[in-house]
Each structure stands twice: as structure tokens, then as C-alpha cells.
Amino acid sequence: MTSSYPGGSASSRRRTPLGALVAASGISSLGMAATLVAVPWFVLHSTGSGTRTGLVATAEVLGLLCSAVLAGPVVDRLPVRATSVGADLLTATAIGLIPLLHARGALPLPVLIVLVFLVGAARGPSDTSKQLLLPGAMERAGVTAERATGAVEGARRIGMMAGAPLAGLLISTVGPVRTLFADLAAMALCALVVAALVPATARPRPVGDGHPRGSYTRELRFGMGQLRRDRLLGAMVGVLMLTNALDGALNGVLYPAYGTQVLRSSALFGAMVTAMGAGALLGAALYGWAGHRMPRRAVFVGAFVLVGAVRCAALAVEPRAAVLLAVLALSGIGSGIVGPLMMSVAYERVPEAVRGRVFGLLVAAALAATPLGMLGAGLALDSAGLVPALLGTGALYLTVTLAPLVFPVWRELDSRGPAERAEPPARRERDSPAPVAAGIMTEQP
């Protein structure tokens, strides 16, 4: 396969697909972050309605949630690279239609909601297919899962940090409508990078009840069953749902309230977000560098303590701005570690043939409880005030964080390599093809 990339050393050719996926993650995140700024700004600028802006934002989340749950069996059946490229091109098309239809006066609110829903729906298979391409790329490059997922997470953080300010700059110079063309270009470039530099991978042999393929519903149920059969993954999904609900409470409600009630400065509020992002980038880099040598359970707990309890406590005591930003940067380190750590474990434990379904369900779990967290934070803010709401959120976060120290199932977090499923041997042999080789998780680059 090295001949697929003419020129350069054999080592650089082996690392090209991994580098392309890292670059695609950064480009995709940049474009989507810019879209998340430009589209609401466009709706507010053109309608002046907060309700309509909320409806448009909700449409994208619903699209992502639906595709995360329902598209898994489709992603598992289709060629992975083609799915990634096609989903990115669909995203680019939906984004591009917004300014084109607006210019022709043919963009009523229902049409805009449908287009934004498509943008969210395409993100599910786009992200999942890139996750499915990553094991082959990191095996080809000879790097550990920790380093590969850390690099992807770092690129994603850079894209998110750069995308919002870039969108703000473009909006101020060319307007929100034309800014969407830059978002279109980013997604088209992402599709081009994957198509040109990432080799197509063969689909793994199907899993199930011995038949080549089951029905769509059957395959979807099998993916859900994979989470039920693996107790550690089930526990991780539970923690993911609860912590994302609490993150939604912080980022969606309590952060803005802190900016307006305590800081009274939009610039300092922006600096809070930037500090967390910079810390997360550092955390992803640290985990990519040394994650394969770290005890996972201890790192998992420590990272969530930084992200949750430490951050809430710092906000509650209302320190000076410099101290607050330093603590938020430290909390961001934990945030940057959690994502690649959980994906490293998922690559080890989820059979290759069902990763599309299982990874999609993980995304759905991350999204499912977030609106409830926002709603709960809003009620707590109105009834008890900002500081009690922060302390309550921090206490809940700490309770969830300490679960790995209490329940025995979390001891499996420190075992590298495929874990034994709690199934009869015959069923295990039938249902579980060879997962990612354990050597990929421990091999030095």
C-alpha cells in the first residue's frame, strides 16, 4: 500500500493517512464551529427573533441525535471512506444552499430548519466514519491509540478554537451570509483530504446470528446489545450521559450567567472559553504523548475532577480574573484527556464490524441528557441563585466522578487489550470477530 503515496520516505507514506485524518478533524471542526456562530447570527440578523434562532439551533442538535442513533447500521454496511466523503459533501451542500436560497428570496424558516437539520444529520456519519478509518491509519503508522486519538482530539480543539473567532471576523467584514461560503469550503476541503490521502479499507466480516446480514432493525438492536454485554462500556455510557448533562448546565446556562452577573464583561467571558480550550489542547497533547504509560482509571477520575468539581468550585468563590483563567486552563487539561482516553478504550473493546453502531450510540448518549442539564440549571439559577447552582452542579459532578473508585467493573479500565465479554464461549466466538489487536494499543511509535 505504500506505493499509493508517491514520493517521500516510507515512514512518511505510512503516516500520511493518519496525518490526513488529523487534518480532516481540524478542518471539519473549524468549519462546524464557524457554522455554529454564523447561522444563529444570520437568523438573528435577518429576523431579530430569539425564538426562531432557538428553533434553528435545536434543529441541528436533533439532526445529529437522530443520525447518531439511526445511521450506525448504514455506516457499518457502506464503504467507510465513501461514507465520510459523502457526508462531508452533503454538509457542504446543505450549508451552501442557505446563502444561495437567501439571495433569491427563497429561504423561509421551514426550509432553513430543514437545511440545518441536514447539516446536523450529516455530522453523525461523518464523524463516525472517520473514527472507523482511524484504527487502520494508526496501525499503518505504528502509533498507539492514545497518540492517535490525542492527535485527533488536539486538531479538533484547534479547529473549534479557531473557527469561532474566524467566523466573527468574517461576519464583521463580509456578513453572516457570505461567511457560510467559507464553511462550505472547509467541509469540501475535508472531503478532498480524506478522498485523496486516506486509503479505502475493507469491511470486516459481519457479526450477528450467522447470516451474512440481518435487517436494519436487527443490526441496530445488535449494536445496542453490544453496549449491554460489555459492563465497562455500559458504565462509561452512564457517566458520559450524566457528565454531558452537567457540562450542558455549565456551558449553556451557568457560564453565561457568570459572565453577566460576576464578570460583567463579554471580553472576560470569551477569555474563559479560550482558557478552557487552550487547556484542553494541552491535555490532548499530554495524553497523546504519555497516555499509553498512564493508569487509566486514576487518569479518568483525575481528569473529571478537574473538569467538574474544580471548575465549579473556582467559579463559586469568584476569584480574580487571572486566577480564574489559570484554574479554567487547568480544568481544560482534564477535558482534553477524557475524550481520547474513552475512545482508546472503545477501540479496544468494540468489535470492528459494529463500531459504526456503537460509536453512534456513544454520541447519542453524550447528547441525550444535555437539554435536561440545561433545563435543570436554569431552574436552579432562578430558584437558588448562581453560587448555589454552581456548588450543586459541582457536587453532582464529583459524585459521578468517584464512581470508578467505588464499583469493581471500573478496574477493567486499566487492562489494555480486548476484554472478555460476559457471554457463553460459543456465542462469543460467533458474535465477536477479532477486535483491534492489543499490540496497537501498546506499540511504541
Tab-separated table of C-alpha atoms in Angstrom:
chain	number	residue	atom	x	y	z
A	1	MET	CA	0.000	0.000	0.000
A	2	THR	CA	2.976	2.285	0.362
A	3	SER	CA	3.027	2.744	-3.387
A	4	SER	CA	-0.257	4.625	-3.114
A	5	TYR	CA	1.646	7.706	-1.969
A	6	PRO	CA	4.416	8.518	-4.424
A	7	GLY	CA	7.385	10.455	-3.185
A	8	GLY	CA	8.696	10.856	0.333
A	9	SER	CA	10.138	8.283	2.659
A	10	ALA	CA	8.419	5.020	3.504
A	11	SER	CA	7.893	6.288	7.052
A	12	SER	CA	6.169	9.474	5.898
A	13	ARG	CA	3.981	7.498	3.481
A	14	ARG	CA	2.904	5.204	6.292
A	15	ARG	CA	1.918	8.208	8.408
A	16	THR	CA	0.084	10.047	5.604
A	17	PRO	CA	-3.390	8.558	6.248
A	18	LEU	CA	-3.154	9.333	9.976
A	19	GLY	CA	-1.990	12.873	9.262
A	20	ALA	CA	-4.832	13.292	6.781
A	21	LEU	CA	-7.416	12.192	9.358
A	22	VAL	CA	-5.922	14.538	11.942
A	23	ALA	CA	-6.047	17.398	9.429
A	24	ALA	CA	-9.609	16.482	8.425
A	25	SER	CA	-10.669	16.575	12.071
A	26	GLY	CA	-9.248	20.066	12.471
A	27	ILE	CA	-10.726	21.355	9.214
A	28	SER	CA	-14.135	19.838	9.918
A	29	SER	CA	-14.207	21.278	13.455
A	30	LEU	CA	-13.189	24.697	12.167
A	31	GLY	CA	-15.977	24.700	9.605
A	32	MET	CA	-18.608	23.449	12.034
A	33	ALA	CA	-17.552	25.902	14.762
A	34	ALA	CA	-17.852	28.718	12.251
A	35	THR	CA	-21.282	27.439	11.206
A	36	LEU	CA	-22.445	27.372	14.831
A	37	VAL	CA	-21.641	31.099	15.000
A	38	ALA	CA	-22.666	32.208	11.508
A	39	VAL	CA	-26.088	30.512	11.260
A	40	PRO	CA	-27.547	31.859	14.562
A	41	TRP	CA	-26.074	35.262	13.766
A	42	PHE	CA	-27.693	35.124	10.335
A	43	VAL	CA	-31.091	34.214	11.831
A	44	LEU	CA	-30.900	36.956	14.452
A	45	HIS	CA	-29.690	39.489	11.881
A	46	SER	CA	-32.442	38.662	9.386
A	47	THR	CA	-35.390	38.045	11.753
A	48	GLY	CA	-34.474	39.586	15.118
A	49	SER	CA	-36.222	36.638	16.782
A	50	GLY	CA	-34.615	34.697	19.599
A	51	THR	CA	-37.331	32.040	19.322
A	52	ARG	CA	-36.547	31.382	15.668
A	53	THR	CA	-32.856	31.287	16.455
A	54	GLY	CA	-33.521	28.680	19.127
A	55	LEU	CA	-35.599	26.606	16.710
A	56	VAL	CA	-32.780	26.595	14.167
A	57	ALA	CA	-30.182	25.643	16.777
A	58	THR	CA	-32.431	22.849	18.068
A	59	ALA	CA	-32.889	21.507	14.539
A	60	GLU	CA	-29.159	20.886	14.160
A	61	VAL	CA	-28.917	19.089	17.516
A	62	LEU	CA	-31.928	16.933	16.638
A	63	GLY	CA	-30.387	16.074	13.277
A	64	LEU	CA	-27.156	14.975	14.929
A	65	LEU	CA	-29.013	12.996	17.583
A	66	CYS	CA	-31.178	11.177	15.027
A	67	SER	CA	-28.247	10.275	12.804
A	68	ALA	CA	-26.144	9.163	15.772
A	69	VAL	CA	-28.826	6.656	16.790
A	70	LEU	CA	-30.158	5.565	13.402
A	71	ALA	CA	-27.252	5.778	10.956
A	72	GLY	CA	-24.992	3.245	12.688
A	73	PRO	CA	-26.147	0.139	10.749
A	74	VAL	CA	-25.869	2.098	7.484
A	75	VAL	CA	-22.321	3.219	8.286
A	76	ASP	CA	-21.391	-0.371	9.143
A	77	ARG	CA	-22.617	-1.573	5.737
A	78	LEU	CA	-21.235	1.109	3.399
A	79	PRO	CA	-17.604	1.696	2.346
A	80	VAL	CA	-16.141	3.767	5.163
A	81	ARG	CA	-14.158	6.304	3.153
A	82	ALA	CA	-17.025	6.888	0.723
A	83	THR	CA	-19.370	7.450	3.664
A	84	SER	CA	-17.009	10.035	5.168
A	85	VAL	CA	-16.589	11.897	1.876
A	86	GLY	CA	-20.286	11.720	1.033
A	87	ALA	CA	-21.363	13.002	4.454
A	88	ASP	CA	-18.955	15.946	4.238
A	89	LEU	CA	-20.182	16.810	0.744
A	90	LEU	CA	-23.795	16.622	1.957
A	91	THR	CA	-22.896	19.004	4.789
A	92	ALA	CA	-21.216	21.389	2.326
A	93	THR	CA	-24.253	21.271	0.033
A	94	ALA	CA	-26.732	21.985	2.827
A	95	ILE	CA	-24.614	24.876	4.123
A	96	GLY	CA	-24.145	26.291	0.617
A	97	LEU	CA	-27.869	26.260	-0.118
A	98	ILE	CA	-28.541	28.667	2.764
A	99	PRO	CA	-26.855	31.752	1.216
A	100	LEU	CA	-27.894	30.748	-2.326
A	101	LEU	CA	-31.583	30.467	-1.443
A	102	HIS	CA	-31.390	33.598	0.707
A	103	ALA	CA	-30.020	35.565	-2.234
A	104	ARG	CA	-33.043	34.506	-4.292
A	105	GLY	CA	-35.535	35.267	-1.525
A	106	ALA	CA	-36.459	31.588	-1.264
A	107	LEU	CA	-35.417	30.791	2.307
A	108	PRO	CA	-38.462	30.740	4.608
A	109	LEU	CA	-37.933	29.494	8.148
A	110	PRO	CA	-39.140	25.893	7.495
A	111	VAL	CA	-36.632	25.494	4.651
A	112	LEU	CA	-33.825	26.873	6.814
A	113	ILE	CA	-34.750	24.443	9.601
A	114	VAL	CA	-34.659	21.515	7.144
A	115	LEU	CA	-31.243	22.544	5.823
A	116	VAL	CA	-29.795	22.946	9.316
A	117	PHE	CA	-31.303	19.592	10.304
A	118	LEU	CA	-29.445	18.053	7.325
A	119	VAL	CA	-26.214	19.666	8.483
A	120	GLY	CA	-26.626	18.032	11.891
A	121	ALA	CA	-27.747	14.702	10.393
A	122	ALA	CA	-24.667	14.538	8.159
A	123	ARG	CA	-22.324	15.161	11.081
A	124	GLY	CA	-23.174	11.793	12.663
A	125	PRO	CA	-21.981	9.547	9.799
A	126	SER	CA	-19.162	11.978	9.001
A	127	ASP	CA	-17.651	11.761	12.490
A	128	THR	CA	-18.341	8.042	12.923
A	129	SER	CA	-16.808	7.052	9.589
A	130	LYS	CA	-13.620	8.972	10.397
A	131	GLN	CA	-13.457	7.130	13.713
A	132	LEU	CA	-13.741	3.860	11.777
A	133	LEU	CA	-10.908	4.873	9.449
A	134	LEU	CA	-8.609	5.752	12.351
A	135	PRO	CA	-7.586	2.224	13.537
A	136	GLY	CA	-6.218	1.295	10.113
A	137	ALA	CA	-4.368	4.596	9.854
A	138	MET	CA	-2.783	4.315	13.286
A	139	GLU	CA	-1.827	0.666	12.686
A	140	ARG	CA	-0.222	1.645	9.396
A	141	ALA	CA	1.673	4.483	11.110
A	142	GLY	CA	2.693	2.236	14.025
A	143	VAL	CA	1.411	4.520	16.774
A	144	THR	CA	-0.610	3.780	19.880
A	145	ALA	CA	-4.302	4.508	20.097
A	146	GLU	CA	-3.547	7.061	22.815
A	147	ARG	CA	-1.295	9.062	20.489
A	148	ALA	CA	-3.621	8.800	17.520
A	149	THR	CA	-6.764	9.783	19.426
A	150	GLY	CA	-4.825	12.508	21.252
A	151	ALA	CA	-3.707	13.989	17.930
A	152	VAL	CA	-7.247	13.899	16.535
A	153	GLU	CA	-8.624	15.493	19.703
A	154	GLY	CA	-5.929	18.175	19.605
A	155	ALA	CA	-6.750	19.015	15.994
A	156	ARG	CA	-10.449	19.140	16.840
A	157	ARG	CA	-9.767	21.558	19.692
A	158	ILE	CA	-7.635	23.787	17.478
A	159	GLY	CA	-10.383	23.850	14.856
A	160	MET	CA	-13.022	24.763	17.424
A	161	MET	CA	-10.843	27.478	18.953
A	162	ALA	CA	-10.044	28.995	15.554
A	163	GLY	CA	-13.452	28.563	13.943
A	164	ALA	CA	-15.500	30.845	16.194
A	165	PRO	CA	-13.119	33.861	16.081
A	166	LEU	CA	-12.637	33.383	12.340
A	167	ALA	CA	-16.390	33.395	11.851
A	168	GLY	CA	-16.658	36.561	13.957
A	169	LEU	CA	-14.007	38.257	11.826
A	170	LEU	CA	-15.683	37.215	8.582
A	171	ILE	CA	-19.123	38.250	9.815
A	172	SER	CA	-17.798	41.712	10.653
A	173	THR	CA	-16.183	42.083	7.222
A	174	VAL	CA	-18.356	40.226	4.686
A	175	GLY	CA	-21.509	39.481	6.690
A	176	PRO	CA	-23.016	36.254	8.049
A	177	VAL	CA	-24.395	35.041	4.712
A	178	ARG	CA	-21.086	35.105	2.864
A	179	THR	CA	-19.343	33.611	5.881
A	180	LEU	CA	-21.270	30.416	5.187
A	181	PHE	CA	-19.354	30.035	1.912
A	182	ALA	CA	-16.175	29.736	3.949
A	183	ASP	CA	-17.858	26.978	5.977
A	184	LEU	CA	-18.801	25.255	2.721
A	185	ALA	CA	-15.183	25.438	1.554
A	186	ALA	CA	-13.936	23.903	4.808
A	187	MET	CA	-16.231	20.894	4.506
A	188	ALA	CA	-15.394	20.405	0.817
A	189	LEU	CA	-11.669	20.543	1.672
A	190	CYS	CA	-12.222	17.966	4.424
A	191	ALA	CA	-13.864	15.620	1.904
A	192	LEU	CA	-10.994	16.149	-0.547
A	193	VAL	CA	-8.310	15.393	2.062
A	194	VAL	CA	-9.950	12.103	3.046
A	195	ALA	CA	-10.644	11.058	-0.548
A	196	ALA	CA	-7.095	11.789	-1.706
A	197	LEU	CA	-4.945	10.709	1.234
A	198	VAL	CA	-6.797	8.032	3.212
A	199	PRO	CA	-6.912	4.563	1.607
A	200	ALA	CA	-10.182	2.707	1.426
A	201	THR	CA	-10.485	-0.092	3.968
A	202	ALA	CA	-12.120	-3.464	3.528
A	203	ARG	CA	-15.254	-4.030	5.555
A	204	PRO	CA	-14.841	-6.581	8.366
A	205	ARG	CA	-16.790	-9.798	8.222
A	206	PRO	CA	-20.326	-9.299	9.567
A	207	VAL	CA	-21.336	-10.264	13.064
A	208	GLY	CA	-24.704	-11.482	14.226
A	209	ASP	CA	-26.541	-14.751	14.206
A	210	GLY	CA	-24.573	-16.461	11.445
A	211	HIS	CA	-26.374	-14.892	8.485
A	212	PRO	CA	-24.439	-12.536	6.186
A	213	ARG	CA	-26.630	-9.586	7.099
A	214	GLY	CA	-29.622	-9.021	9.305
A	215	SER	CA	-32.383	-6.496	8.869
A	216	TYR	CA	-31.716	-2.872	9.671
A	217	THR	CA	-33.668	-3.136	12.940
A	218	ARG	CA	-31.862	-6.327	13.889
A	219	GLU	CA	-28.451	-4.774	13.312
A	220	LEU	CA	-29.417	-1.681	15.287
A	221	ARG	CA	-30.520	-3.886	18.201
A	222	PHE	CA	-27.286	-5.821	17.991
A	223	GLY	CA	-25.275	-2.608	18.337
A	224	MET	CA	-27.295	-1.682	21.414
A	225	GLY	CA	-26.763	-5.186	22.761
A	226	GLN	CA	-23.018	-4.754	22.410
A	227	LEU	CA	-23.174	-1.975	24.987
A	228	ARG	CA	-25.336	-4.077	27.309
A	229	ARG	CA	-22.975	-7.047	27.100
A	230	ASP	CA	-19.888	-5.006	27.946
A	231	ARG	CA	-20.380	-3.793	31.512
A	232	LEU	CA	-17.488	-1.327	31.380
A	233	LEU	CA	-18.761	0.332	28.214
A	234	GLY	CA	-22.223	0.492	29.757
A	235	ALA	CA	-20.782	2.193	32.833
A	236	MET	CA	-18.881	4.631	30.632
A	237	VAL	CA	-22.066	5.483	28.746
A	238	GLY	CA	-23.802	6.234	32.036
A	239	VAL	CA	-21.000	8.542	33.152
A	240	LEU	CA	-20.958	10.166	29.717
A	241	MET	CA	-24.664	10.962	29.838
A	242	LEU	CA	-24.514	12.443	33.332
A	243	THR	CA	-21.343	14.481	32.836
A	244	ASN	CA	-22.536	15.869	29.500
A	245	ALA	CA	-25.791	16.912	31.167
A	246	LEU	CA	-23.742	18.760	33.786
A	247	ASP	CA	-21.487	20.246	31.095
A	248	GLY	CA	-24.606	21.445	29.314
A	249	ALA	CA	-25.706	23.099	32.557
A	250	LEU	CA	-22.340	24.846	32.895
A	251	ASN	CA	-21.709	25.847	29.297
A	252	GLY	CA	-25.268	26.612	28.300
A	253	VAL	CA	-26.584	28.373	31.418
A	254	LEU	CA	-24.163	28.935	34.293
A	255	TYR	CA	-21.229	30.186	32.202
A	256	PRO	CA	-23.291	32.952	30.526
A	257	ALA	CA	-24.829	33.826	33.900
A	258	TYR	CA	-21.345	34.109	35.429
A	259	GLY	CA	-20.244	36.363	32.576
A	260	THR	CA	-23.151	38.740	33.019
A	261	GLN	CA	-23.599	38.684	36.817
A	262	VAL	CA	-19.999	38.406	38.060
A	263	LEU	CA	-17.543	39.355	35.322
A	264	ARG	CA	-19.874	41.877	33.648
A	265	SER	CA	-17.617	41.681	30.616
A	266	SER	CA	-18.086	39.883	27.311
A	267	ALA	CA	-14.318	40.038	26.749
A	268	LEU	CA	-13.584	38.207	30.005
A	269	PHE	CA	-16.338	35.715	29.233
A	270	GLY	CA	-14.635	34.999	25.912
A	271	ALA	CA	-11.338	34.634	27.739
A	272	MET	CA	-12.934	31.962	29.970
A	273	VAL	CA	-13.863	29.900	26.924
A	274	THR	CA	-10.421	30.409	25.386
A	275	ALA	CA	-8.656	29.350	28.601
A	276	MET	CA	-10.628	26.111	28.727
A	277	GLY	CA	-9.906	25.468	25.066
A	278	ALA	CA	-6.180	26.104	25.438
A	279	GLY	CA	-6.036	23.779	28.437
A	280	ALA	CA	-7.939	21.097	26.538
A	281	LEU	CA	-5.464	21.310	23.675
A	282	LEU	CA	-2.604	20.828	26.121
A	283	GLY	CA	-4.426	17.926	27.783
A	284	ALA	CA	-4.923	16.151	24.447
A	285	ALA	CA	-1.230	16.619	23.635
A	286	LEU	CA	-0.167	15.299	27.046
A	287	TYR	CA	-2.360	12.230	26.736
A	288	GLY	CA	-1.129	11.556	23.219
A	289	TRP	CA	2.464	11.761	24.457
A	290	ALA	CA	2.222	9.706	27.632
A	291	GLY	CA	-1.264	8.197	27.768
A	292	HIS	CA	-0.109	4.675	26.947
A	293	ARG	CA	2.002	4.702	30.137
A	294	MET	CA	-0.678	6.138	32.442
A	295	PRO	CA	-3.021	4.165	34.742
A	296	ARG	CA	-6.318	4.786	33.022
A	297	ARG	CA	-8.667	4.630	35.992
A	298	ALA	CA	-6.660	7.167	38.012
A	299	VAL	CA	-6.321	9.466	34.999
A	300	PHE	CA	-10.040	9.137	34.234
A	301	VAL	CA	-11.040	10.158	37.768
A	302	GLY	CA	-8.443	12.938	37.979
A	303	ALA	CA	-9.471	14.415	34.629
A	304	PHE	CA	-13.139	14.518	35.591
A	305	VAL	CA	-12.307	16.089	38.974
A	306	LEU	CA	-10.543	18.898	37.105
A	307	VAL	CA	-13.362	19.323	34.602
A	308	GLY	CA	-16.182	19.246	37.139
A	309	ALA	CA	-15.586	19.838	40.838
A	310	VAL	CA	-12.519	22.067	40.494
A	311	ARG	CA	-14.101	24.248	37.824
A	312	CYS	CA	-17.379	24.688	39.721
A	313	ALA	CA	-15.575	25.469	42.983
A	314	ALA	CA	-13.394	28.071	41.272
A	315	LEU	CA	-16.407	29.806	39.756
A	316	ALA	CA	-18.302	29.713	43.067
A	317	VAL	CA	-15.575	31.528	45.040
A	318	GLU	CA	-15.387	34.277	42.393
A	319	PRO	CA	-11.590	34.777	42.344
A	320	ARG	CA	-9.686	37.466	40.480
A	321	ALA	CA	-9.807	37.151	36.707
A	322	ALA	CA	-6.190	35.980	36.392
A	323	VAL	CA	-6.676	33.237	38.980
A	324	LEU	CA	-9.955	32.149	37.423
A	325	LEU	CA	-8.421	31.870	33.944
A	326	ALA	CA	-5.499	29.833	35.301
A	327	VAL	CA	-7.856	27.404	37.051
A	328	LEU	CA	-10.021	27.107	33.935
A	329	ALA	CA	-6.944	26.310	31.852
A	330	LEU	CA	-6.090	23.581	34.364
A	331	SER	CA	-9.647	22.258	34.135
A	332	GLY	CA	-9.339	22.275	30.366
A	333	ILE	CA	-6.406	19.856	30.605
A	334	GLY	CA	-8.782	17.320	32.115
A	335	SER	CA	-11.312	17.947	29.357
A	336	GLY	CA	-8.677	17.323	26.690
A	337	ILE	CA	-7.726	13.987	28.273
A	338	VAL	CA	-11.201	12.489	28.720
A	339	GLY	CA	-12.156	12.243	25.030
A	340	PRO	CA	-9.114	10.377	23.690
A	341	LEU	CA	-8.995	8.149	26.774
A	342	MET	CA	-12.580	6.983	26.259
A	343	MET	CA	-12.033	6.453	22.526
A	344	SER	CA	-8.888	4.406	23.202
A	345	VAL	CA	-10.930	2.101	25.416
A	346	ALA	CA	-13.733	1.913	22.839
A	347	TYR	CA	-11.325	0.920	20.056
A	348	GLU	CA	-10.061	-1.932	22.219
A	349	ARG	CA	-13.409	-3.291	23.343
A	350	VAL	CA	-15.789	-2.789	20.397
A	351	PRO	CA	-15.531	-5.320	17.531
A	352	GLU	CA	-14.689	-3.614	14.270
A	353	ALA	CA	-17.814	-4.756	12.442
A	354	VAL	CA	-20.198	-2.981	14.856
A	355	ARG	CA	-18.244	0.182	15.582
A	356	GLY	CA	-20.477	2.333	13.413
A	357	ARG	CA	-23.489	1.422	15.533
A	358	VAL	CA	-21.758	1.530	18.900
A	359	PHE	CA	-19.848	4.763	18.286
A	360	GLY	CA	-23.025	6.401	17.035
A	361	LEU	CA	-24.799	5.346	20.219
A	362	LEU	CA	-21.970	6.834	22.261
A	363	VAL	CA	-22.526	10.172	20.510
A	364	ALA	CA	-26.264	9.879	21.119
A	365	ALA	CA	-25.652	9.195	24.799
A	366	ALA	CA	-23.479	12.285	25.006
A	367	LEU	CA	-26.289	14.403	23.565
A	368	ALA	CA	-29.367	12.821	25.086
A	369	ALA	CA	-29.279	14.324	28.574
A	370	THR	CA	-27.691	17.678	27.690
A	371	PRO	CA	-31.017	19.555	27.301
A	372	LEU	CA	-32.131	18.204	30.692
A	373	GLY	CA	-28.959	19.569	32.260
A	374	MET	CA	-29.613	22.990	30.753
A	375	LEU	CA	-33.210	22.957	31.950
A	376	GLY	CA	-32.200	21.899	35.462
A	377	ALA	CA	-29.513	24.566	35.637
A	378	GLY	CA	-31.977	27.220	34.562
A	379	LEU	CA	-34.432	26.196	37.275
A	380	ALA	CA	-31.662	26.101	39.906
A	381	LEU	CA	-30.384	29.511	38.812
A	382	ASP	CA	-33.836	31.089	39.077
A	383	SER	CA	-34.747	29.472	42.386
A	384	ALA	CA	-31.450	29.389	44.325
A	385	GLY	CA	-29.066	31.786	42.592
A	386	LEU	CA	-25.751	31.420	40.806
A	387	VAL	CA	-23.430	30.278	43.609
A	388	PRO	CA	-25.745	27.534	44.977
A	389	ALA	CA	-26.343	26.339	41.409
A	390	LEU	CA	-22.593	26.128	40.817
A	391	LEU	CA	-21.962	24.305	44.084
A	392	GLY	CA	-24.799	21.868	43.412
A	393	THR	CA	-23.509	21.165	39.921
A	394	GLY	CA	-20.006	20.623	41.296
A	395	ALA	CA	-21.278	18.244	43.995
A	396	LEU	CA	-23.173	16.180	41.420
A	397	TYR	CA	-20.138	16.150	39.151
A	398	LEU	CA	-17.920	14.928	41.990
A	399	THR	CA	-20.381	12.161	42.895
A	400	VAL	CA	-20.409	10.870	39.322
A	401	THR	CA	-16.636	11.237	39.059
A	402	LEU	CA	-15.950	8.994	42.062
A	403	ALA	CA	-17.931	6.051	40.643
A	404	PRO	CA	-14.805	4.405	39.140
A	405	LEU	CA	-13.288	4.244	42.633
A	406	VAL	CA	-16.348	2.503	44.091
A	407	PHE	CA	-17.627	-0.054	41.569
A	408	PRO	CA	-15.410	-3.051	40.673
A	409	VAL	CA	-16.289	-3.008	36.964
A	410	TRP	CA	-14.108	0.080	36.529
A	411	ARG	CA	-10.987	-1.963	37.330
A	412	GLU	CA	-11.189	-3.236	33.758
A	413	LEU	CA	-10.280	0.273	32.632
A	414	ASP	CA	-6.612	-0.459	33.373
A	415	SER	CA	-6.488	-3.643	31.280
A	416	ARG	CA	-5.104	-2.976	27.826
A	417	GLY	CA	-6.404	-5.163	25.065
A	418	PRO	CA	-9.717	-6.854	24.272
A	419	ALA	CA	-11.780	-7.715	27.335
A	420	GLU	CA	-13.747	-10.923	27.770
A	421	ARG	CA	-17.464	-10.414	27.247
A	422	ALA	CA	-19.919	-11.862	29.745
A	423	GLU	CA	-21.309	-14.375	27.221
A	424	PRO	CA	-21.137	-18.118	26.599
A	425	PRO	CA	-17.968	-19.092	24.670
A	426	ALA	CA	-19.896	-20.282	21.625
A	427	ARG	CA	-21.748	-17.012	21.320
A	428	ARG	CA	-18.586	-15.010	21.861
A	429	GLU	CA	-16.871	-16.872	19.023
A	430	ARG	CA	-19.859	-16.346	16.746
A	431	ASP	CA	-20.568	-12.690	17.502
A	432	SER	CA	-17.148	-11.155	18.047
A	433	PRO	CA	-14.621	-11.004	15.219
A	434	ALA	CA	-11.067	-10.155	16.107
A	435	PRO	CA	-11.104	-6.693	17.674
A	436	VAL	CA	-8.294	-4.228	17.214
A	437	ALA	CA	-5.125	-6.052	18.069
A	438	ALA	CA	-3.890	-5.364	21.546
A	439	GLY	CA	-0.479	-4.548	20.132
A	440	ILE	CA	-1.872	-1.421	18.528
A	441	MET	CA	-2.696	-0.096	21.966
A	442	THR	CA	0.795	-0.622	23.413
A	443	GLU	CA	3.108	-0.405	20.434
A	444	GLN	CA	5.517	2.483	20.517
A	445	PRO	CA	5.511	4.820	17.515
